[in-house]
Amino acid sequence: MTKTSTCPVCGTPISHPATGRHRTYCSTKCRSASYRTRNGTTATSPRLYDDAVRRIGKSTLARAQAVDRSARRPVPALPLELLENYVALQRDTADGIAVAIRQAKDNGVTWPEIAKTMQASESTLKRNFSEEKVNKALQRRQQRRPAQTRTVLTPHASRRVIVGKANRSRPGEPGSRLAHALSHLRRSRWGERPMSTLASRMEVSTSYVYRIMVGGRTPSWEVTEAFAHACDADSKDLIYLWNLANGLPPAVDDGCHTYEDAVHALQGALRGLHLAGLQPDLHLLLRRPDVQLLMDDVTELLGPRLPPAACLRWPVVRDLTRALYGDVDDLRVLWERVDDLSRTPRDPGDDGPRLPAGAFG
């Protein structure tokens, strides 16, 4: 007579023969899961490879986006760009598999289970993905990453900043917003004039101009500034994007900012985000369901003049930042500098900046 029981892990019914040892679990997977639970190997705290998994996953996504962009919009001056992006994606995928295997081991998964998923032998996996080998691979990966510039660019320091050789940015990550802004400047301000003429004014090669516009290189500030000037644009609108591309925090210059300087820095960051979004029609920004904006507020904040105090209230700046797909925390830093430099008493609970006496004439 056949008897039945229930798997204690997944609840699947298990049929047992009349004789012989009865199975407790429906599968090897459930037996392993139960073992990990009994022995406390399913830890909830961060483990050794969790951060690496997240970083490489983000980079892999960016590489895939770069491949997609290169395939859909090839640049004649960069014939190897698509191949380079595929090679980088392949390398990220290999690194991702390595850390995913070690993370699975941290979670208590057995080598037989991993071998079944990878469709490879246990001995091969143990040899190729030992903890020592994966750690060495992560060290090599760290050495491949582009060096970060350590000097935060501010409007007052823009003429004095010296940066090193431009590094390759990771498309799809923060550096791509600067690339989008430069590309849009070229289309909207430079127009159909020859790229060689633009490159000549910037004193760089034509291929390098193409590279910085597609995110293949992160330009130095001097090159970024020259690009803006050649296109008759305000280079200060690119300061926030340039710092973002170099992994730097928003520029807050305590030594020489006045209230007006702080407001213009905030406006420049917002205009930079608008530029990186290819300057969408302002009416489109008002249609987002998660923001509450008035056209007058948007026009004042993105305009060249010092906006009225009502436009500088944090809820207004926050919603415009969201509408432009910017980082609210970054813009909050710049807004707080505006607030700190306001000198009139503040009404408790008011989210607007305190205007200096000079603002009233």
mmCIF file of C-alpha atoms in Angstrom:
data_model
loop_
_atom_site.group_PDB
_atom_site.id
_atom_site.type_symbol
_atom_site.label_atom_id
_atom_site.label_comp_id
_atom_site.label_asym_id
_atom_site.label_seq_id
_atom_site.Cartn_x
_atom_site.Cartn_y
_atom_site.Cartn_z
ATOM 1 C CA MET A 1 0.000 0.000 0.000
ATOM 2 C CA THR A 2 1.330 3.434 -0.974
ATOM 3 C CA LYS A 3 1.591 6.073 1.727
ATOM 4 C CA THR A 4 1.930 9.840 1.303
ATOM 5 C CA SER A 5 3.505 12.646 3.309
ATOM 6 C CA THR A 6 4.301 16.310 2.738
ATOM 7 C CA CYS A 7 7.713 17.855 2.115
ATOM 8 C CA PRO A 8 8.476 20.078 5.149
ATOM 9 C CA VAL A 9 10.178 22.696 2.930
ATOM 10 C CA CYS A 10 7.855 23.254 -0.042
ATOM 11 C CA GLY A 11 4.747 21.295 0.938
ATOM 12 C CA THR A 12 4.815 18.994 -2.099
ATOM 13 C CA PRO A 13 3.078 15.631 -1.513
ATOM 14 C CA ILE A 14 5.512 12.673 -1.416
ATOM 15 C CA SER A 15 4.428 9.120 -2.275
ATOM 16 C CA HIS A 16 6.131 6.288 -0.375
ATOM 17 C CA PRO A 17 6.238 2.575 -1.215
ATOM 18 C CA ALA A 18 4.848 0.099 1.276
ATOM 19 C CA THR A 19 8.347 -1.088 2.167
ATOM 20 C CA GLY A 20 11.717 0.596 2.456
ATOM 21 C CA ARG A 21 12.903 3.895 3.884
ATOM 22 C CA HIS A 22 10.548 6.798 3.439
ATOM 23 C CA ARG A 23 11.806 10.072 1.929
ATOM 24 C CA THR A 24 11.593 13.177 4.105
ATOM 25 C CA TYR A 25 12.081 15.702 1.307
ATOM 26 C CA CYS A 26 10.736 15.790 -2.246
ATOM 27 C CA SER A 27 14.083 16.717 -3.840
ATOM 28 C CA THR A 28 17.781 17.289 -3.229
ATOM 29 C CA LYS A 29 17.134 21.028 -3.464
ATOM 30 C CA CYS A 30 14.679 20.946 -0.546
ATOM 31 C CA ARG A 31 16.989 18.716 1.491
ATOM 32 C CA SER A 32 19.853 21.219 0.999
ATOM 33 C CA ALA A 33 17.590 24.133 1.890
ATOM 34 C CA SER A 34 16.576 22.423 5.096
ATOM 35 C CA TYR A 35 20.226 21.713 5.937
ATOM 36 C CA ARG A 36 21.144 25.365 5.425
ATOM 37 C CA THR A 37 18.275 26.479 7.663
ATOM 38 C CA ARG A 38 19.190 24.039 10.464
ATOM 39 C CA ASN A 39 22.841 25.042 10.402
ATOM 40 C CA GLY A 40 22.266 28.773 10.167
ATOM 41 C CA THR A 41 24.080 29.147 6.844
ATOM 42 C CA THR A 42 21.359 31.361 5.337
ATOM 43 C CA ALA A 43 22.716 34.567 6.809
ATOM 44 C CA THR A 44 20.795 37.819 6.398
ATOM 45 C CA SER A 45 23.767 40.116 7.029
ATOM 46 C CA PRO A 46 25.965 41.286 4.130
ATOM 47 C CA ARG A 47 28.535 38.698 3.113
ATOM 48 C CA LEU A 48 31.908 38.909 1.456
ATOM 49 C CA TYR A 49 30.740 38.973 -2.177
ATOM 50 C CA ASP A 50 27.431 40.839 -1.877
ATOM 51 C CA ASP A 51 28.909 44.261 -2.685
ATOM 52 C CA ALA A 52 30.848 42.859 -5.638
ATOM 53 C CA VAL A 53 27.688 41.223 -6.993
ATOM 54 C CA ARG A 54 25.836 44.554 -6.887
ATOM 55 C CA ARG A 55 28.685 46.546 -8.439
ATOM 56 C CA ILE A 56 29.290 44.091 -11.259
ATOM 57 C CA GLY A 57 25.571 43.724 -11.906
ATOM 58 C CA LYS A 58 25.267 47.485 -12.325
ATOM 59 C CA SER A 59 28.304 47.574 -14.600
ATOM 60 C CA THR A 60 26.973 44.671 -16.695
ATOM 61 C CA LEU A 61 23.699 46.520 -17.221
ATOM 62 C CA ALA A 62 25.625 49.631 -18.294
ATOM 63 C CA ARG A 63 27.716 47.603 -20.744
ATOM 64 C CA ALA A 64 24.607 46.025 -22.239
ATOM 65 C CA GLN A 65 23.103 49.483 -22.704
ATOM 66 C CA ALA A 66 26.314 50.624 -24.392
ATOM 67 C CA VAL A 67 26.171 47.660 -26.783
ATOM 68 C CA ASP A 68 22.567 48.500 -27.602
ATOM 69 C CA ARG A 69 23.417 52.147 -28.235
ATOM 70 C CA SER A 70 26.438 51.299 -30.401
ATOM 71 C CA ALA A 71 24.395 48.829 -32.439
ATOM 72 C CA ARG A 72 21.530 51.252 -33.032
ATOM 73 C CA ARG A 73 23.592 54.418 -33.538
ATOM 74 C CA PRO A 74 27.028 53.488 -34.903
ATOM 75 C CA VAL A 75 29.610 56.271 -35.149
ATOM 76 C CA PRO A 76 31.605 56.077 -38.413
ATOM 77 C CA ALA A 77 34.685 57.558 -36.741
ATOM 78 C CA LEU A 78 34.654 54.754 -34.123
ATOM 79 C CA PRO A 79 34.482 51.500 -36.127
ATOM 80 C CA LEU A 80 35.651 49.357 -33.187
ATOM 81 C CA GLU A 81 33.296 50.801 -30.587
ATOM 82 C CA LEU A 82 30.674 48.017 -30.830
ATOM 83 C CA LEU A 83 33.350 45.315 -30.599
ATOM 84 C CA GLU A 84 34.997 47.071 -27.630
ATOM 85 C CA ASN A 85 31.656 47.237 -25.830
ATOM 86 C CA TYR A 86 30.993 43.541 -26.466
ATOM 87 C CA VAL A 87 34.440 42.628 -25.099
ATOM 88 C CA ALA A 88 33.806 44.726 -21.987
ATOM 89 C CA LEU A 89 30.373 43.112 -21.564
ATOM 90 C CA GLN A 90 31.924 39.647 -21.888
ATOM 91 C CA ARG A 91 34.470 40.500 -19.198
ATOM 92 C CA ASP A 92 31.791 41.824 -16.851
ATOM 93 C CA THR A 93 29.689 38.703 -17.438
ATOM 94 C CA ALA A 94 32.610 36.427 -16.594
ATOM 95 C CA ASP A 95 33.334 38.402 -13.407
ATOM 96 C CA GLY A 96 29.647 38.344 -12.520
ATOM 97 C CA ILE A 97 29.448 34.567 -12.841
ATOM 98 C CA ALA A 98 32.512 34.176 -10.632
ATOM 99 C CA VAL A 99 31.165 36.295 -7.770
ATOM 100 C CA ALA A 100 27.679 34.781 -8.148
ATOM 101 C CA ILE A 101 29.182 31.325 -7.606
ATOM 102 C CA ARG A 102 31.035 32.471 -4.491
ATOM 103 C CA GLN A 103 27.898 34.214 -3.215
ATOM 104 C CA ALA A 104 25.945 30.992 -3.734
ATOM 105 C CA LYS A 105 28.576 29.162 -1.696
ATOM 106 C CA ASP A 106 28.205 31.785 1.039
ATOM 107 C CA ASN A 107 24.483 31.028 0.978
ATOM 108 C CA GLY A 108 25.190 27.341 1.589
ATOM 109 C CA VAL A 109 24.578 26.021 -1.928
ATOM 110 C CA THR A 110 26.520 22.828 -2.625
ATOM 111 C CA TRP A 111 28.952 22.258 -5.487
ATOM 112 C CA PRO A 112 26.692 19.579 -7.057
ATOM 113 C CA GLU A 113 23.840 22.115 -7.223
ATOM 114 C CA ILE A 114 26.105 24.749 -8.771
ATOM 115 C CA ALA A 115 27.507 22.200 -11.241
ATOM 116 C CA LYS A 116 23.996 21.332 -12.372
ATOM 117 C CA THR A 117 23.140 25.003 -12.957
ATOM 118 C CA MET A 118 26.426 25.683 -14.760
ATOM 119 C CA GLN A 119 26.298 22.404 -16.678
ATOM 120 C CA ALA A 120 29.910 21.745 -15.760
ATOM 121 C CA SER A 121 31.784 19.249 -13.603
ATOM 122 C CA GLU A 122 32.317 19.881 -9.913
ATOM 123 C CA SER A 123 36.086 19.515 -10.245
ATOM 124 C CA THR A 124 36.258 22.152 -12.974
ATOM 125 C CA LEU A 125 34.180 24.603 -10.980
ATOM 126 C CA LYS A 126 36.158 24.053 -7.780
ATOM 127 C CA ARG A 127 39.376 24.617 -9.692
ATOM 128 C CA ASN A 128 38.272 27.711 -11.625
ATOM 129 C CA PHE A 129 36.147 29.405 -8.974
ATOM 130 C CA SER A 130 38.012 28.824 -5.751
ATOM 131 C CA GLU A 131 37.871 31.644 -3.239
ATOM 132 C CA GLU A 132 41.522 32.493 -3.909
ATOM 133 C CA LYS A 133 41.055 32.750 -7.687
ATOM 134 C CA VAL A 134 37.884 34.831 -7.464
ATOM 135 C CA ASN A 135 39.510 37.236 -5.006
ATOM 136 C CA LYS A 136 42.463 37.687 -7.366
ATOM 137 C CA ALA A 137 40.046 38.355 -10.222
ATOM 138 C CA LEU A 138 38.341 41.049 -8.148
ATOM 139 C CA GLN A 139 41.711 42.634 -7.400
ATOM 140 C CA ARG A 140 42.541 42.730 -11.110
ATOM 141 C CA ARG A 141 39.138 44.227 -11.795
ATOM 142 C CA GLN A 142 39.761 46.962 -9.247
ATOM 143 C CA GLN A 143 43.009 47.826 -11.005
ATOM 144 C CA ARG A 144 41.169 48.108 -14.339
ATOM 145 C CA ARG A 145 38.659 50.639 -13.017
ATOM 146 C CA PRO A 146 39.224 54.235 -14.124
ATOM 147 C CA ALA A 147 40.915 56.456 -11.587
ATOM 148 C CA GLN A 148 38.670 59.035 -9.955
ATOM 149 C CA THR A 149 39.564 62.720 -10.007
ATOM 150 C CA ARG A 150 39.759 63.968 -6.427
ATOM 151 C CA THR A 151 39.291 67.702 -6.945
ATOM 152 C CA VAL A 152 35.681 68.874 -6.747
ATOM 153 C CA LEU A 153 35.043 71.527 -9.353
ATOM 154 C CA THR A 154 33.362 74.749 -8.217
ATOM 155 C CA PRO A 155 32.451 77.812 -10.267
ATOM 156 C CA HIS A 156 35.187 79.877 -8.653
ATOM 157 C CA ALA A 157 37.840 77.192 -9.138
ATOM 158 C CA SER A 158 36.973 76.341 -12.731
ATOM 159 C CA ARG A 159 39.936 78.257 -14.140
ATOM 160 C CA ARG A 160 42.407 76.721 -11.710
ATOM 161 C CA VAL A 161 41.440 73.038 -11.777
ATOM 162 C CA ILE A 162 44.008 70.738 -13.353
ATOM 163 C CA VAL A 163 42.856 67.172 -13.980
ATOM 164 C CA GLY A 164 44.696 64.150 -15.253
ATOM 165 C CA LYS A 165 44.286 62.240 -18.471
ATOM 166 C CA ALA A 166 40.658 61.691 -19.400
ATOM 167 C CA ASN A 167 39.401 58.244 -18.431
ATOM 168 C CA ARG A 168 36.993 55.871 -20.094
ATOM 169 C CA SER A 169 33.564 56.304 -18.559
ATOM 170 C CA ARG A 170 31.067 53.531 -17.980
ATOM 171 C CA PRO A 171 28.125 54.152 -20.345
ATOM 172 C CA GLY A 172 24.755 54.066 -18.634
ATOM 173 C CA GLU A 173 26.249 55.335 -15.372
ATOM 174 C CA PRO A 174 26.557 58.965 -14.202
ATOM 175 C CA GLY A 175 29.120 59.887 -16.892
ATOM 176 C CA SER A 176 26.569 59.249 -19.618
ATOM 177 C CA ARG A 177 24.561 62.315 -18.531
ATOM 178 C CA LEU A 178 27.515 64.560 -19.341
ATOM 179 C CA ALA A 179 27.886 62.786 -22.689
ATOM 180 C CA HIS A 180 24.193 63.337 -23.450
ATOM 181 C CA ALA A 181 24.489 67.023 -22.568
ATOM 182 C CA LEU A 182 27.537 67.525 -24.804
ATOM 183 C CA SER A 183 25.914 65.619 -27.647
ATOM 184 C CA HIS A 184 22.783 67.749 -27.398
ATOM 185 C CA LEU A 185 24.858 70.941 -27.314
ATOM 186 C CA ARG A 186 26.562 69.876 -30.504
ATOM 187 C CA ARG A 187 23.260 69.195 -32.258
ATOM 188 C CA SER A 188 21.371 72.236 -30.970
ATOM 189 C CA ARG A 189 24.143 74.859 -30.958
ATOM 190 C CA TRP A 190 26.788 73.669 -33.413
ATOM 191 C CA GLY A 191 24.364 72.327 -35.978
ATOM 192 C CA GLU A 192 25.600 71.009 -39.311
ATOM 193 C CA ARG A 193 28.996 72.668 -39.229
ATOM 194 C CA PRO A 194 31.946 70.271 -39.657
ATOM 195 C CA MET A 195 33.011 68.307 -36.587
ATOM 196 C CA SER A 196 36.623 68.918 -37.570
ATOM 197 C CA THR A 197 36.086 72.650 -37.043
ATOM 198 C CA LEU A 198 34.640 72.044 -33.578
ATOM 199 C CA ALA A 199 37.579 69.791 -32.720
ATOM 200 C CA SER A 200 40.008 72.417 -33.972
ATOM 201 C CA ARG A 201 38.495 75.082 -31.722
ATOM 202 C CA MET A 202 38.769 72.696 -28.773
ATOM 203 C CA GLU A 203 42.358 71.745 -29.746
ATOM 204 C CA VAL A 204 41.585 68.019 -29.710
ATOM 205 C CA SER A 205 41.144 65.384 -32.411
ATOM 206 C CA THR A 206 37.841 64.838 -34.212
ATOM 207 C CA SER A 207 37.672 61.211 -33.040
ATOM 208 C CA TYR A 208 38.063 62.369 -29.431
ATOM 209 C CA VAL A 209 35.069 64.702 -29.816
ATOM 210 C CA TYR A 210 33.024 61.746 -31.034
ATOM 211 C CA ARG A 211 34.196 59.653 -28.081
ATOM 212 C CA ILE A 212 33.202 62.158 -25.401
ATOM 213 C CA MET A 213 29.778 62.602 -27.005
ATOM 214 C CA VAL A 214 29.012 58.856 -26.889
ATOM 215 C CA GLY A 215 30.435 58.349 -23.386
ATOM 216 C CA GLY A 216 33.583 56.595 -24.581
ATOM 217 C CA ARG A 217 35.758 59.065 -22.658
ATOM 218 C CA THR A 218 35.230 61.364 -19.702
ATOM 219 C CA PRO A 219 36.766 64.699 -20.757
ATOM 220 C CA SER A 220 38.880 66.885 -18.514
ATOM 221 C CA TRP A 221 37.263 70.089 -17.301
ATOM 222 C CA GLU A 222 39.384 72.109 -19.712
ATOM 223 C CA VAL A 223 38.018 70.108 -22.655
ATOM 224 C CA THR A 224 34.446 70.302 -21.305
ATOM 225 C CA GLU A 225 34.732 74.062 -20.905
ATOM 226 C CA ALA A 226 36.188 74.442 -24.402
ATOM 227 C CA PHE A 227 33.311 72.386 -25.820
ATOM 228 C CA ALA A 228 30.740 74.652 -24.174
ATOM 229 C CA HIS A 229 32.474 77.840 -25.318
ATOM 230 C CA ALA A 230 32.753 76.563 -28.892
ATOM 231 C CA CYS A 231 28.991 75.951 -28.868
ATOM 232 C CA ASP A 232 28.263 79.376 -27.305
ATOM 233 C CA ALA A 233 26.905 77.750 -24.136
ATOM 234 C CA ASP A 234 27.483 78.525 -20.449
ATOM 235 C CA SER A 235 30.109 76.080 -19.189
ATOM 236 C CA LYS A 236 28.874 76.515 -15.597
ATOM 237 C CA ASP A 237 25.751 74.561 -16.524
ATOM 238 C CA LEU A 238 28.035 71.542 -16.996
ATOM 239 C CA ILE A 239 29.855 71.737 -13.641
ATOM 240 C CA TYR A 240 27.384 69.496 -11.779
ATOM 241 C CA LEU A 241 27.362 66.935 -14.607
ATOM 242 C CA TRP A 242 31.171 66.955 -14.801
ATOM 243 C CA ASN A 243 31.520 66.338 -11.058
ATOM 244 C CA LEU A 244 28.896 63.585 -11.334
ATOM 245 C CA ALA A 245 30.785 61.941 -14.209
ATOM 246 C CA ASN A 246 33.948 61.878 -12.104
ATOM 247 C CA GLY A 247 32.260 60.385 -9.054
ATOM 248 C CA LEU A 248 32.505 63.627 -7.092
ATOM 249 C CA PRO A 249 29.956 65.225 -4.743
ATOM 250 C CA PRO A 250 28.107 68.423 -5.659
ATOM 251 C CA ALA A 251 30.349 71.483 -5.424
ATOM 252 C CA VAL A 252 29.723 73.526 -2.274
ATOM 253 C CA ASP A 253 32.335 76.249 -1.958
ATOM 254 C CA ASP A 254 32.032 77.665 1.566
ATOM 255 C CA GLY A 255 34.899 80.119 1.129
ATOM 256 C CA CYS A 256 33.629 82.422 -1.617
ATOM 257 C CA HIS A 257 29.941 81.728 -2.329
ATOM 258 C CA THR A 258 27.458 84.535 -1.806
ATOM 259 C CA TYR A 259 23.725 83.945 -1.735
ATOM 260 C CA GLU A 260 23.542 84.816 -5.431
ATOM 261 C CA ASP A 261 26.432 82.459 -6.242
ATOM 262 C CA ALA A 262 24.721 79.603 -4.397
ATOM 263 C CA VAL A 263 21.433 80.187 -6.226
ATOM 264 C CA HIS A 264 23.203 80.285 -9.599
ATOM 265 C CA ALA A 265 25.029 77.024 -8.750
ATOM 266 C CA LEU A 266 21.676 75.391 -7.984
ATOM 267 C CA GLN A 267 20.167 76.756 -11.190
ATOM 268 C CA GLY A 268 23.212 75.576 -13.163
ATOM 269 C CA ALA A 269 22.745 72.026 -11.874
ATOM 270 C CA LEU A 270 19.067 72.086 -12.848
ATOM 271 C CA ARG A 271 19.873 73.480 -16.297
ATOM 272 C CA GLY A 272 22.530 70.786 -16.683
ATOM 273 C CA LEU A 273 19.960 68.075 -15.919
ATOM 274 C CA HIS A 274 17.579 69.686 -18.409
ATOM 275 C CA LEU A 275 20.366 69.697 -21.003
ATOM 276 C CA ALA A 276 21.236 66.045 -20.284
ATOM 277 C CA GLY A 277 17.582 65.179 -20.848
ATOM 278 C CA LEU A 278 17.850 66.768 -24.326
ATOM 279 C CA GLN A 279 15.935 69.854 -23.118
ATOM 280 C CA PRO A 280 12.407 68.377 -23.151
ATOM 281 C CA ASP A 281 9.461 70.721 -23.569
ATOM 282 C CA LEU A 282 8.645 72.298 -20.208
ATOM 283 C CA HIS A 283 5.003 71.249 -20.495
ATOM 284 C CA LEU A 284 6.121 67.604 -20.439
ATOM 285 C CA LEU A 285 7.752 68.158 -17.051
ATOM 286 C CA LEU A 286 4.430 69.309 -15.609
ATOM 287 C CA ARG A 287 2.610 66.154 -16.710
ATOM 288 C CA ARG A 288 4.484 63.742 -14.452
ATOM 289 C CA PRO A 289 2.022 62.332 -11.877
ATOM 290 C CA ASP A 290 4.566 62.361 -9.023
ATOM 291 C CA VAL A 291 5.354 66.099 -9.162
ATOM 292 C CA GLN A 292 3.393 69.294 -8.562
ATOM 293 C CA LEU A 293 4.931 72.127 -10.539
ATOM 294 C CA LEU A 294 3.802 75.432 -11.993
ATOM 295 C CA MET A 295 5.115 76.657 -15.318
ATOM 296 C CA ASP A 296 6.245 79.967 -13.763
ATOM 297 C CA ASP A 297 8.368 78.114 -11.176
ATOM 298 C CA VAL A 298 10.016 75.915 -13.813
ATOM 299 C CA THR A 299 10.704 78.872 -16.099
ATOM 300 C CA GLU A 300 12.280 80.906 -13.286
ATOM 301 C CA LEU A 301 14.465 78.076 -11.984
ATOM 302 C CA LEU A 302 15.775 77.171 -15.446
ATOM 303 C CA GLY A 303 16.186 80.799 -16.491
ATOM 304 C CA PRO A 304 19.264 83.053 -16.208
ATOM 305 C CA ARG A 305 17.880 85.484 -13.614
ATOM 306 C CA LEU A 306 17.769 85.175 -9.830
ATOM 307 C CA PRO A 307 14.381 83.516 -9.169
ATOM 308 C CA PRO A 308 11.874 84.761 -6.575
ATOM 309 C CA ALA A 309 11.927 83.197 -3.117
ATOM 310 C CA ALA A 310 8.710 81.268 -3.777
ATOM 311 C CA CYS A 311 10.401 79.364 -6.611
ATOM 312 C CA LEU A 312 13.274 78.375 -4.323
ATOM 313 C CA ARG A 313 11.170 76.490 -1.807
ATOM 314 C CA TRP A 314 12.501 72.947 -1.382
ATOM 315 C CA PRO A 315 9.283 71.173 -2.537
ATOM 316 C CA VAL A 316 9.523 73.087 -5.822
ATOM 317 C CA VAL A 317 13.239 72.326 -6.326
ATOM 318 C CA ARG A 318 12.699 68.690 -5.317
ATOM 319 C CA ASP A 319 9.835 68.153 -7.763
ATOM 320 C CA LEU A 320 11.726 69.788 -10.635
ATOM 321 C CA THR A 321 14.724 67.555 -9.862
ATOM 322 C CA ARG A 322 12.473 64.493 -10.000
ATOM 323 C CA ALA A 323 10.899 65.677 -13.249
ATOM 324 C CA LEU A 324 14.412 65.933 -14.721
ATOM 325 C CA TYR A 325 15.338 62.448 -13.357
ATOM 326 C CA GLY A 326 18.053 63.949 -11.162
ATOM 327 C CA ASP A 327 19.381 62.884 -7.774
ATOM 328 C CA VAL A 328 17.259 64.595 -5.125
ATOM 329 C CA ASP A 329 19.938 64.118 -2.451
ATOM 330 C CA ASP A 330 22.560 65.877 -4.591
ATOM 331 C CA LEU A 331 20.331 68.853 -5.302
ATOM 332 C CA ARG A 332 19.345 69.024 -1.642
ATOM 333 C CA VAL A 333 22.993 69.732 -0.808
ATOM 334 C CA LEU A 334 23.058 72.682 -3.214
ATOM 335 C CA TRP A 335 19.674 73.929 -1.990
ATOM 336 C CA GLU A 336 20.826 73.814 1.658
ATOM 337 C CA ARG A 337 23.745 76.052 0.733
ATOM 338 C CA VAL A 338 21.244 78.576 -0.641
ATOM 339 C CA ASP A 339 19.265 78.295 2.568
ATOM 340 C CA ASP A 340 22.367 78.706 4.759
ATOM 341 C CA LEU A 341 23.351 81.939 3.008
ATOM 342 C CA SER A 342 19.926 83.511 3.465
ATOM 343 C CA ARG A 343 20.001 86.086 6.227
ATOM 344 C CA THR A 344 16.421 87.011 7.131
ATOM 345 C CA PRO A 345 14.616 85.174 9.981
ATOM 346 C CA ARG A 346 12.846 82.034 8.966
ATOM 347 C CA ASP A 347 9.249 81.162 9.752
ATOM 348 C CA PRO A 348 9.150 77.744 11.519
ATOM 349 C CA GLY A 349 8.068 75.014 9.128
ATOM 350 C CA ASP A 350 8.799 77.102 6.041
ATOM 351 C CA ASP A 351 10.683 75.173 3.343
ATOM 352 C CA GLY A 352 11.673 78.295 1.431
ATOM 353 C CA PRO A 353 15.035 80.056 1.625
ATOM 354 C CA ARG A 354 15.446 83.275 3.625
ATOM 355 C CA LEU A 355 16.149 86.111 1.224
ATOM 356 C CA PRO A 356 19.052 88.441 1.992
ATOM 357 C CA ALA A 357 18.254 92.107 2.531
ATOM 358 C CA GLY A 358 19.861 92.978 -0.806
ATOM 359 C CA ALA A 359 17.217 91.004 -2.654
ATOM 360 C CA PHE A 360 14.672 93.708 -1.882
ATOM 361 C CA GLY A 361 16.642 96.475 -3.589
#
